[in-house]
XYZ file of C-alpha atoms in Angstrom:
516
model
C 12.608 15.454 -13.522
C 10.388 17.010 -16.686
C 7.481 19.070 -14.813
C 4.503 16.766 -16.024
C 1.186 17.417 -18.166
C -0.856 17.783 -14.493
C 1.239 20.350 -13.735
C 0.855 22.511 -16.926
C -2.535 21.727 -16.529
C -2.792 23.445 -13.173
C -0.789 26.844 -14.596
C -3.495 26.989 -17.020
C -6.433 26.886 -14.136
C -4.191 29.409 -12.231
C -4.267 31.938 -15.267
C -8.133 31.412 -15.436
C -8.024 32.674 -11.936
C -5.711 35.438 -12.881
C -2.651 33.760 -10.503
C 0.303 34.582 -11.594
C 3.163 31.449 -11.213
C 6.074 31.086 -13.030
C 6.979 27.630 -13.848
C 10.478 26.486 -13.951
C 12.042 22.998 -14.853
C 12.888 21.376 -11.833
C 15.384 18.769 -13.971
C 17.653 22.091 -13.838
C 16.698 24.442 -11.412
C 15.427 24.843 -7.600
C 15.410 27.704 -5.216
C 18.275 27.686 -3.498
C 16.552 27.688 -0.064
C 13.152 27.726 1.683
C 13.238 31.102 2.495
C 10.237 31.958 0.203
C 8.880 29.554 1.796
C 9.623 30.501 5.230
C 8.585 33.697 5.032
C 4.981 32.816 3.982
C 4.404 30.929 7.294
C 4.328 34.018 9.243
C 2.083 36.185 7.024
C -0.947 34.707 8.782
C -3.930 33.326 7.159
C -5.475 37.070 5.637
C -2.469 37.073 3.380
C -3.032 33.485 2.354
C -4.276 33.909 -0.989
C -2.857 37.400 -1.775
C 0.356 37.076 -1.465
C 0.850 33.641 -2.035
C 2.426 32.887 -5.869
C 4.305 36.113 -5.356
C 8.634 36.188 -5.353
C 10.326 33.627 -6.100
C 13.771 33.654 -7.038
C 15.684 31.256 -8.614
C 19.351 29.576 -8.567
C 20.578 27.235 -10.609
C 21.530 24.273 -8.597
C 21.224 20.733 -9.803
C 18.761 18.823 -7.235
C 21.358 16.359 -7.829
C 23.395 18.406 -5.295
C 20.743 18.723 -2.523
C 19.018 16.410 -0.184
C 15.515 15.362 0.061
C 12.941 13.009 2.609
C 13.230 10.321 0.225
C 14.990 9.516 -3.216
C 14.107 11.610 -6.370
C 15.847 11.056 -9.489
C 18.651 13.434 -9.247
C 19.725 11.863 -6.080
C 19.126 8.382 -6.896
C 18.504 7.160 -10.428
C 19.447 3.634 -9.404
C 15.853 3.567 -7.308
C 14.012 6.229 -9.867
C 13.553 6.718 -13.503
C 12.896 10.034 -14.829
C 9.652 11.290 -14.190
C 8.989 9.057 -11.370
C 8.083 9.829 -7.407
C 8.120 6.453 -6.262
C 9.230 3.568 -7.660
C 7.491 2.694 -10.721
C 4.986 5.662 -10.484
C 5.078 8.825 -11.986
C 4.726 12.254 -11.046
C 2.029 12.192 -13.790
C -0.428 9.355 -12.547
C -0.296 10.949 -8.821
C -1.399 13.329 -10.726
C -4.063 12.124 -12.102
C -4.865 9.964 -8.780
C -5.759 13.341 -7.353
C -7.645 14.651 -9.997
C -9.887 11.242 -9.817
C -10.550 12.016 -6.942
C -11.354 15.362 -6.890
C -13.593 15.058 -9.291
C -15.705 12.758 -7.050
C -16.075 14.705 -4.850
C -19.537 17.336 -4.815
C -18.749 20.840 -6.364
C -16.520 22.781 -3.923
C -15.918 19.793 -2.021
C -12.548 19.125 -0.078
C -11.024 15.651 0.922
C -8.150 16.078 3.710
C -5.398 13.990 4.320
C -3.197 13.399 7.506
C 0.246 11.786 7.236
C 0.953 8.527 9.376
C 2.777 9.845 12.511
C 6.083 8.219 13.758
C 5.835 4.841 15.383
C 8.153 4.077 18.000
C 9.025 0.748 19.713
C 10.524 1.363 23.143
C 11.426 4.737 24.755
C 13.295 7.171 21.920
C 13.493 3.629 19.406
C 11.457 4.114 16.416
C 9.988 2.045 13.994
C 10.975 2.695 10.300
C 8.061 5.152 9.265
C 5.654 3.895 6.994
C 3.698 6.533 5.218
C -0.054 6.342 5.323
C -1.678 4.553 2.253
C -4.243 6.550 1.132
C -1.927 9.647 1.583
C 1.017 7.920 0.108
C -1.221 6.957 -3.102
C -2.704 11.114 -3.677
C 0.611 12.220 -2.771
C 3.377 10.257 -3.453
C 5.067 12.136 -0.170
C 6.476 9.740 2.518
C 7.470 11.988 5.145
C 5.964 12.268 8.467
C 4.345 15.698 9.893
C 2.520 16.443 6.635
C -1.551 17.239 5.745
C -2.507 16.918 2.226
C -5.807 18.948 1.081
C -7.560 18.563 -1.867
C -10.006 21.173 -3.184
C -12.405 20.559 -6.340
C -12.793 23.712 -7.828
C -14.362 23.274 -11.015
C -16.571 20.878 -13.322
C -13.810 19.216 -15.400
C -11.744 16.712 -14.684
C -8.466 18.100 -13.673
C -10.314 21.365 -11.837
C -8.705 21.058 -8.476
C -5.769 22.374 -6.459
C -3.532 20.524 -4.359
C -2.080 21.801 -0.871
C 0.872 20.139 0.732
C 1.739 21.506 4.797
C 4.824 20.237 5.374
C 7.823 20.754 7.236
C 10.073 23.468 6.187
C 13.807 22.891 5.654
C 15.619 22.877 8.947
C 19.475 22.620 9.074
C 19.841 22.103 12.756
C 16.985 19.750 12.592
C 18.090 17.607 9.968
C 21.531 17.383 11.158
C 19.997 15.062 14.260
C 17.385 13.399 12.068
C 18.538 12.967 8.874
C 17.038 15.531 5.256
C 13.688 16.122 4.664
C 12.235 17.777 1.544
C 10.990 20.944 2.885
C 8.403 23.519 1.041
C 9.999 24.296 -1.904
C 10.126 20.468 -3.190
C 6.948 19.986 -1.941
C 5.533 22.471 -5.197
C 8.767 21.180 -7.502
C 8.643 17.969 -6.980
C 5.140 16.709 -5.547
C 3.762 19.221 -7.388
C 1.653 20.791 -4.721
C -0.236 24.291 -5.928
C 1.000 25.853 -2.710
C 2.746 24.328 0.021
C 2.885 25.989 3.766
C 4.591 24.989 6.906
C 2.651 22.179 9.101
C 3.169 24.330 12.239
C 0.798 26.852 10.894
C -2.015 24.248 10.043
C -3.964 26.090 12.824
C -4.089 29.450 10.905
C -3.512 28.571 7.665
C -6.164 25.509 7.108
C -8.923 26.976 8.113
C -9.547 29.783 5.534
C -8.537 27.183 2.817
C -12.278 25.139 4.221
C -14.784 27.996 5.286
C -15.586 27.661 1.487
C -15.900 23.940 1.179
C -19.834 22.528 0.918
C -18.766 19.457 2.198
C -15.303 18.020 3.746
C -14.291 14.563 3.568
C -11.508 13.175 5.534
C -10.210 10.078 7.794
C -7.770 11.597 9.815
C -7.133 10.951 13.146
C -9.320 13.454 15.329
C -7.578 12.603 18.765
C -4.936 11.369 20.609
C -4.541 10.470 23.793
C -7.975 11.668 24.521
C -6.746 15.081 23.191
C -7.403 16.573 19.836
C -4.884 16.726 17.306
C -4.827 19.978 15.261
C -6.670 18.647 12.674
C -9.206 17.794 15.100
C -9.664 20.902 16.793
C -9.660 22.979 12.757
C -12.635 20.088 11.748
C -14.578 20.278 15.031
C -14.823 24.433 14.861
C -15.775 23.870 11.318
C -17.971 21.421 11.367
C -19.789 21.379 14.738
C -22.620 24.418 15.795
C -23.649 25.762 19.644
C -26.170 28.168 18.108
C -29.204 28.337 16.019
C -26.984 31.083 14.147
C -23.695 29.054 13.327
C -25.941 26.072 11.932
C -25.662 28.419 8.859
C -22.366 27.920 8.228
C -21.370 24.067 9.612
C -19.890 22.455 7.119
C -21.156 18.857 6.506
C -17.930 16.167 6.950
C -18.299 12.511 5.517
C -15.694 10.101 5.585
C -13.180 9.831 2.645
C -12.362 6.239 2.442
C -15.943 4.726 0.850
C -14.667 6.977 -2.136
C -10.731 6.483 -1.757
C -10.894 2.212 -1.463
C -13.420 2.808 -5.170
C -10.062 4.107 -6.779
C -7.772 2.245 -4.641
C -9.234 -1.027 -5.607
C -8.935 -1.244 -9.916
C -4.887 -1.149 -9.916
C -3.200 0.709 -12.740
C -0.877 -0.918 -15.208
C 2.022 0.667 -13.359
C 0.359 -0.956 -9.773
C 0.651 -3.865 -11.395
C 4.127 -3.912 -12.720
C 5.239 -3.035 -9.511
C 3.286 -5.802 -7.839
C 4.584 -8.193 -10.465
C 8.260 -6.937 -9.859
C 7.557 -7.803 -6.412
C 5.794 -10.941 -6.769
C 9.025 -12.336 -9.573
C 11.251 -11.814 -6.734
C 9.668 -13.381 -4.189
C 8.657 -15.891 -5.907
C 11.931 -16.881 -6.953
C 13.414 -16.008 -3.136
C 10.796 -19.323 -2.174
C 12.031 -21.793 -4.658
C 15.448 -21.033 -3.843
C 14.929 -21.779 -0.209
C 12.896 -24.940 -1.685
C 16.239 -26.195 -2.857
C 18.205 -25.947 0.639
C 17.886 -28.455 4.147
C 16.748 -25.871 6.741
C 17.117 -27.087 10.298
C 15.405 -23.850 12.003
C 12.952 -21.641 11.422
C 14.872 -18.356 11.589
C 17.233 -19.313 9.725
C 14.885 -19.682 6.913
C 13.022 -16.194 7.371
C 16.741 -14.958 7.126
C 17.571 -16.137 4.361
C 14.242 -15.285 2.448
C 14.167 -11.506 3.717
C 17.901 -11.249 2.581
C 16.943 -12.640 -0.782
C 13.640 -10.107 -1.126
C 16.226 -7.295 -0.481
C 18.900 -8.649 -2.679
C 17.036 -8.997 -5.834
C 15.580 -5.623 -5.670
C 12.862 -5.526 -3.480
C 12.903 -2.958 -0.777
C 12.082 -5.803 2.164
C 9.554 -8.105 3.246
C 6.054 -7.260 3.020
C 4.975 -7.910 6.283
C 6.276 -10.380 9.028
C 6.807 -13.770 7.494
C 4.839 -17.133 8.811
C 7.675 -20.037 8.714
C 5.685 -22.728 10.596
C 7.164 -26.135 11.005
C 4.948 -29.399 11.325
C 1.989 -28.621 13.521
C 2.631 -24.886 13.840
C 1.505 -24.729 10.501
C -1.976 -24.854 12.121
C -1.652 -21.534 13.536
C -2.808 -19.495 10.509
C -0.024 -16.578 11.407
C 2.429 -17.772 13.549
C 5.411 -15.731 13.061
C 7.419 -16.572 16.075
C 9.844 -18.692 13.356
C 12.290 -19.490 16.542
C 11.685 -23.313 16.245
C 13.274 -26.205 14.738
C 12.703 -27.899 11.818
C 11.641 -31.364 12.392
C 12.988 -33.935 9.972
C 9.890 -35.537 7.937
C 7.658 -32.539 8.750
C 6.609 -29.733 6.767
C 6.770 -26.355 6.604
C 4.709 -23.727 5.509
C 5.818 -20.390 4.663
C 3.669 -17.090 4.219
C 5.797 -14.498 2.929
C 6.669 -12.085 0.303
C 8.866 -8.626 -0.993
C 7.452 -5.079 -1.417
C 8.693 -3.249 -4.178
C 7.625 0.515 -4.342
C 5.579 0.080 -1.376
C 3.568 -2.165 -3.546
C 3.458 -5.904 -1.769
C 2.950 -9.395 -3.025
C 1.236 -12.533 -0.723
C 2.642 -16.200 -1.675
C 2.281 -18.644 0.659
C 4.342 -21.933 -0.358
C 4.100 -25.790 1.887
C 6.932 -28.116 0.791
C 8.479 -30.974 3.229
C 11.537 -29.897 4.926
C 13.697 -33.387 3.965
C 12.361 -32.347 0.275
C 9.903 -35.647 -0.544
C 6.332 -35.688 0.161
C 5.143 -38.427 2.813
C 2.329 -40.294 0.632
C -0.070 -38.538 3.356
C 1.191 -35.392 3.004
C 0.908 -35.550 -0.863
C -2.371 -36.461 -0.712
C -3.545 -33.762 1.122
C -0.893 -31.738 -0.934
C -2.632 -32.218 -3.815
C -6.554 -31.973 -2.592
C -5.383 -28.411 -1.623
C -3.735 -27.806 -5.104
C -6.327 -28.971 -7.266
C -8.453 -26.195 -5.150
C -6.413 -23.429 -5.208
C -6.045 -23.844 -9.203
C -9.692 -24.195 -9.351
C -10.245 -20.905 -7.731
C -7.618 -19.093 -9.566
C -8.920 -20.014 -12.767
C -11.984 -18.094 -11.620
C -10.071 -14.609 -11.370
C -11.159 -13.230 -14.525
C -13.936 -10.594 -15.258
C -15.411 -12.766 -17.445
C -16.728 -15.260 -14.858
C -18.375 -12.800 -13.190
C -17.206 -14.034 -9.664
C -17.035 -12.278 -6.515
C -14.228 -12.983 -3.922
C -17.442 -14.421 -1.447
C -17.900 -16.594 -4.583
C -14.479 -17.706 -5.457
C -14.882 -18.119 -1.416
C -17.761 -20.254 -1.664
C -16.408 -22.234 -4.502
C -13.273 -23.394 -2.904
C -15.088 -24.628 0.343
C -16.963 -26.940 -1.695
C -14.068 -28.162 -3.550
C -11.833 -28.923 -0.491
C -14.760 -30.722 0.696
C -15.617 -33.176 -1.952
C -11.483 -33.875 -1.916
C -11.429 -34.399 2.004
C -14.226 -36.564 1.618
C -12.349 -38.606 -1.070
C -9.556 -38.861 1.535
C -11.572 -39.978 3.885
C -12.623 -37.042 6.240
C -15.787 -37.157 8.157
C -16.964 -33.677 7.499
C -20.088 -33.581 9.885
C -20.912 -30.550 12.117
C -18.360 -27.724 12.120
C -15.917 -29.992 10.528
C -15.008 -27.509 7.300
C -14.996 -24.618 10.171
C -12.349 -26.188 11.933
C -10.451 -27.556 8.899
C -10.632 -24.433 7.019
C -11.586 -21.536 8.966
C -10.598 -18.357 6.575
C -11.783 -16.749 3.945
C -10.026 -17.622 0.631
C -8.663 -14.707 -0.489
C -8.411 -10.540 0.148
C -7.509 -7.550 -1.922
C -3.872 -6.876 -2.273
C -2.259 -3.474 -3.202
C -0.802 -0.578 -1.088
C -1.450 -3.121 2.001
C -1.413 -6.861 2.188
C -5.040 -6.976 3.240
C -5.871 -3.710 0.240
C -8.411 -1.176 0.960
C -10.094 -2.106 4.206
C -13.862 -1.757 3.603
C -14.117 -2.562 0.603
C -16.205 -5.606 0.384
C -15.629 -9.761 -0.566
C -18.967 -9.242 -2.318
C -18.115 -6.538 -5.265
C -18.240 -8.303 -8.929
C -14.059 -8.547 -9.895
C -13.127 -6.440 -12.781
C -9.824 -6.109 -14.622
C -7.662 -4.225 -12.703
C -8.679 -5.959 -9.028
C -5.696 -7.536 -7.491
C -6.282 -10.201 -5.072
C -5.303 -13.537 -3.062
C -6.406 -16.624 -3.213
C -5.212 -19.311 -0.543
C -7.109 -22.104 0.446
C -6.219 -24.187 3.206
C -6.162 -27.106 5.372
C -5.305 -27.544 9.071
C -5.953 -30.562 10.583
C -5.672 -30.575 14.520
C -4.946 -33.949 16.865
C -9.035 -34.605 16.683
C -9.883 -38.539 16.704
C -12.718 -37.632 14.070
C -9.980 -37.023 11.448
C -7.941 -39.440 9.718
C -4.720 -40.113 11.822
C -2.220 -40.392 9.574
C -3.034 -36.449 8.288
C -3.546 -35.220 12.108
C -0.962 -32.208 12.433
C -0.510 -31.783 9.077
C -1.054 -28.338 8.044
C -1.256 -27.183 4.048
C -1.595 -23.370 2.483
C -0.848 -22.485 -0.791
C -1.366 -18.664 -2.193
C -0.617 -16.883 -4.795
C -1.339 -13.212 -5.347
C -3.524 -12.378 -9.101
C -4.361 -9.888 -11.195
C -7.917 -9.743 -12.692
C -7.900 -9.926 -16.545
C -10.511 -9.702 -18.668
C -10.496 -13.259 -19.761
C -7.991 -14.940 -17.717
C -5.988 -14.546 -14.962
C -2.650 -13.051 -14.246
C -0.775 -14.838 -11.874
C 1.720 -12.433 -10.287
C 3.813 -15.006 -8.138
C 4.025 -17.547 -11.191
C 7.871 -18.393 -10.186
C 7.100 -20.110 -6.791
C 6.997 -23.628 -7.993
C 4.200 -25.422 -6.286
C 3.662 -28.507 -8.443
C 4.776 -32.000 -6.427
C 7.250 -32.998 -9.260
C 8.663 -29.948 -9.242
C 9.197 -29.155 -5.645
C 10.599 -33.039 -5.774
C 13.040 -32.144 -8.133
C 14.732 -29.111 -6.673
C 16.379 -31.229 -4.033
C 16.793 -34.519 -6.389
């Protein structure tokens, strides 16, 4: 891995500050061990600074050798390029990601990170851990037990340093659990400016925000009605008993208003992976168009295996196979029914590639020929969803309330051409979402950040209009239980929009004529 511009950039800051730090290439050399490392957790917080970019040896051992907390390069250049943390992104743009945001942030201010914790299921069964998105995005890191920190320092763009707490390399430990990257890949790899052992947050953190004029952060404060250790470090810092400590409270704000601004306009490399993702899974649902399927499951098997098998790293999120009516239940994912012959089904689900996911949602009849009632409604919900597609583009100057607005009145001059008696809460009950969300990092991208901002290139987003039609006497009878979604996920162009799920067929001919 070649050390990237960021990181030169930072050596230069550090000899502006008179550090010393010798840089090495991490393609050919690490530290043999942590012991540097180690040894700087118990010089206590006075010797933070002073003694911090002091010893390090070096041994030449390929990283190819040694084991990390996730894939690098070295270890697994069938998952990595060069260059690259995670899939598709670069050691460079997290780089830059941090340096965005830093300089956001007001002079000396200092935005704080926690790590998602491990989830577990049932007793000592765990969930898979899934790193948290905002600290995945700055960081790039996806281990658990981990606090990111970073510190504007300067007026440019790239004035900042970047502090990684991690866990230190463990033998014993990692025999039971499995590697993780420890504090010595945290600097050569992530390219933290100092890295320090997590169990010392409690001396070590607070010296690095005493200085801070304001701290920004979203991490978790308590649990179980207990504070966490960040929690206790921001509530000494932040919080005053006396007239005389007012002086030196430091102001908090949360981080995310300015984290979902960034979060929101995808990069070109975001949106590679998201179209990697989105060619996969498109092409997983118009393979399963082609096939009978007499049960649900067996459907969501087969789709998940073909995600996985075509280089996606798994499903998104849990899938929605609905048959017939169950289609009406906007996320059923129970998928243990049968598939009734004549019916439909509707399927919401898609691949993540580099933790980046895709949303399709595909309807198609499960004996492969459209009922003429089906069809029609098909097609009213088709000649919608195009319709608000067509409206992802800068240029149009839509909002995703608007595209929102926009497809309700569409779907309700074509119900009304088939015959729908749309009085009272009728669209409510017919079509009771909103049309689309932001897609990214998470299936439903950057929480907070609202339906109503202008889309710009770069803005990734859904758009799935719908129709569910319950067993209600003031609807048509022959479309009663019928239920019809169809999604894609898009990319905002200037001009036009970029359809990232373009190989999910969704045309009636062509769904036809897979099974002809």
């Amino acid at each position: 891995m070649r050390l990237p511009r960021a990181a030169v950039r930072h050596f230069e800051r550090h000899l502006r500050r008179q550090y010393q730090r010798p840089l090495q290439a991490v393609q050919t050399q690490l530290r043999a061990s942590d012991a540097f490392s180690a040894s700087s957790t118990s010089r206590g917080a006075a010797s933070w600074s002073s003694s911090w970019w002091t010893g390090r040896s070096y041994a030449t051992v390929s990283a190819a050798d040694l084991e990390f907390g996730q894939p690098v390069h070295e270890t697994h250049p069938h998952i990595l390029k060069a260059g690259e943390i995670t899939p598709g992104i670069t050691a460079q743009e997290y780089a830059d990601r941090r340096a965005q945001l830093a300089f956001s942030l007001p002079e000396n201010g200092v935005a704080v990170l926690a790590a998602a914790d491990l989830k577990y299921r049932s007793g000592a069964v765990f969930y898979a851990h899934r790193q948290e998105s905002n600290f995945l995005y700055l960081t790039g890191f996806l281990e658990q037990d981990a606090l990111a920190v970073i510190q504007r320092t300067g007026p440019a763009l790239h004035d900042y340093l970047f502090h990684l707490f991690c866990r230190p390399k463990d033998a014993r430990a990692e025999q039971w659990s499995g590697p993780w990257s420890g504090l010595q890949a945290a600097e050569d790899i992530f390219n933290a400016d100092t890295a320090a052992d997590i169990h010392q947050l409690e001396t070590l953190l607070p010296p690095l925000l005493r200085g801070a004029s304001r701290i920004y952060s979203d991490g978790p404060l308590t649990q179980n009605n207990n504070p966490t250790p960040l929690g206790a470090i921001l509530r000494s810092l932040t919080t005053t008993t006396t007239a005389a400590a007012a002086a030196t409270r430091i102001p908090t704000s949360p981080l995310q208003p300015l984290i979902n601004q960034q979060r929101a306009i995808k990069s070109p490399a975001e949106i590679a992976n998201m179209r990697h993702a989105g060619r996969v899974s498109g092409r997983a649902l118009t393979a399963a168009m082609r096939q009978a399927w007499t049960l649900e499951k067996d459907l969501q098997s087969f789709l998940e295996y073909e995600f996985t098998n075509h280089g996606c790293s798994g499903p998104a999120y849990v899938p929605v196979v609905a048959g017939g009516p169950r289609g009406c239940m906007i996320h059923y994912v129970h998928n243990t029914a049968a598939l009734a012959p004549g019916s439909m089904v509707l399927v919401d689900a898609g691949g993540e590639y580099g933790t980046y996911v895709t949303d399709i949602t595909r309807t198609w009849p499960v004996d492969g020929k459209f009922s003429p009632a089906q069809k029609d409604l098909y097609e009213a919900v088709l000649r919608v969803q195009r319709m608000g597609v067509g409206l992802c583009r800068a240029d149009a100057g839509m909002t995703l309330d608007g595209i929102h607005r926009a497809t309700e009145a569409g779907l309700r001059d074509q119900l009304a051409q088939l015959g729908f008696d749309l009085a009272g809460d009728a669209m409510d009950v017919l079509f009771p979402h909103h049309v689309g969300h932001y897609v990214g990092l998470d299936v439903h991208d950057v929480p907070g950040y609202g339906r109503s901002v202008p889309l710009r290139k770069g803005h990734c987003v859904t758009v799935e209009p719908g129709v569910y039609v319950p067993d209600d006497e003031r609807f048509p009878a022959h479309f009663r239980g019928l239920a019809v979604r169809i999604e894609d996920s898009v990319c905002v162009d200037a001009d036009s929009p970029y359809v990232l799920t373009t190989e999910a067929v969704k045309e009636v001919d062509d769904i036809e004529a897979l099974r002809s």
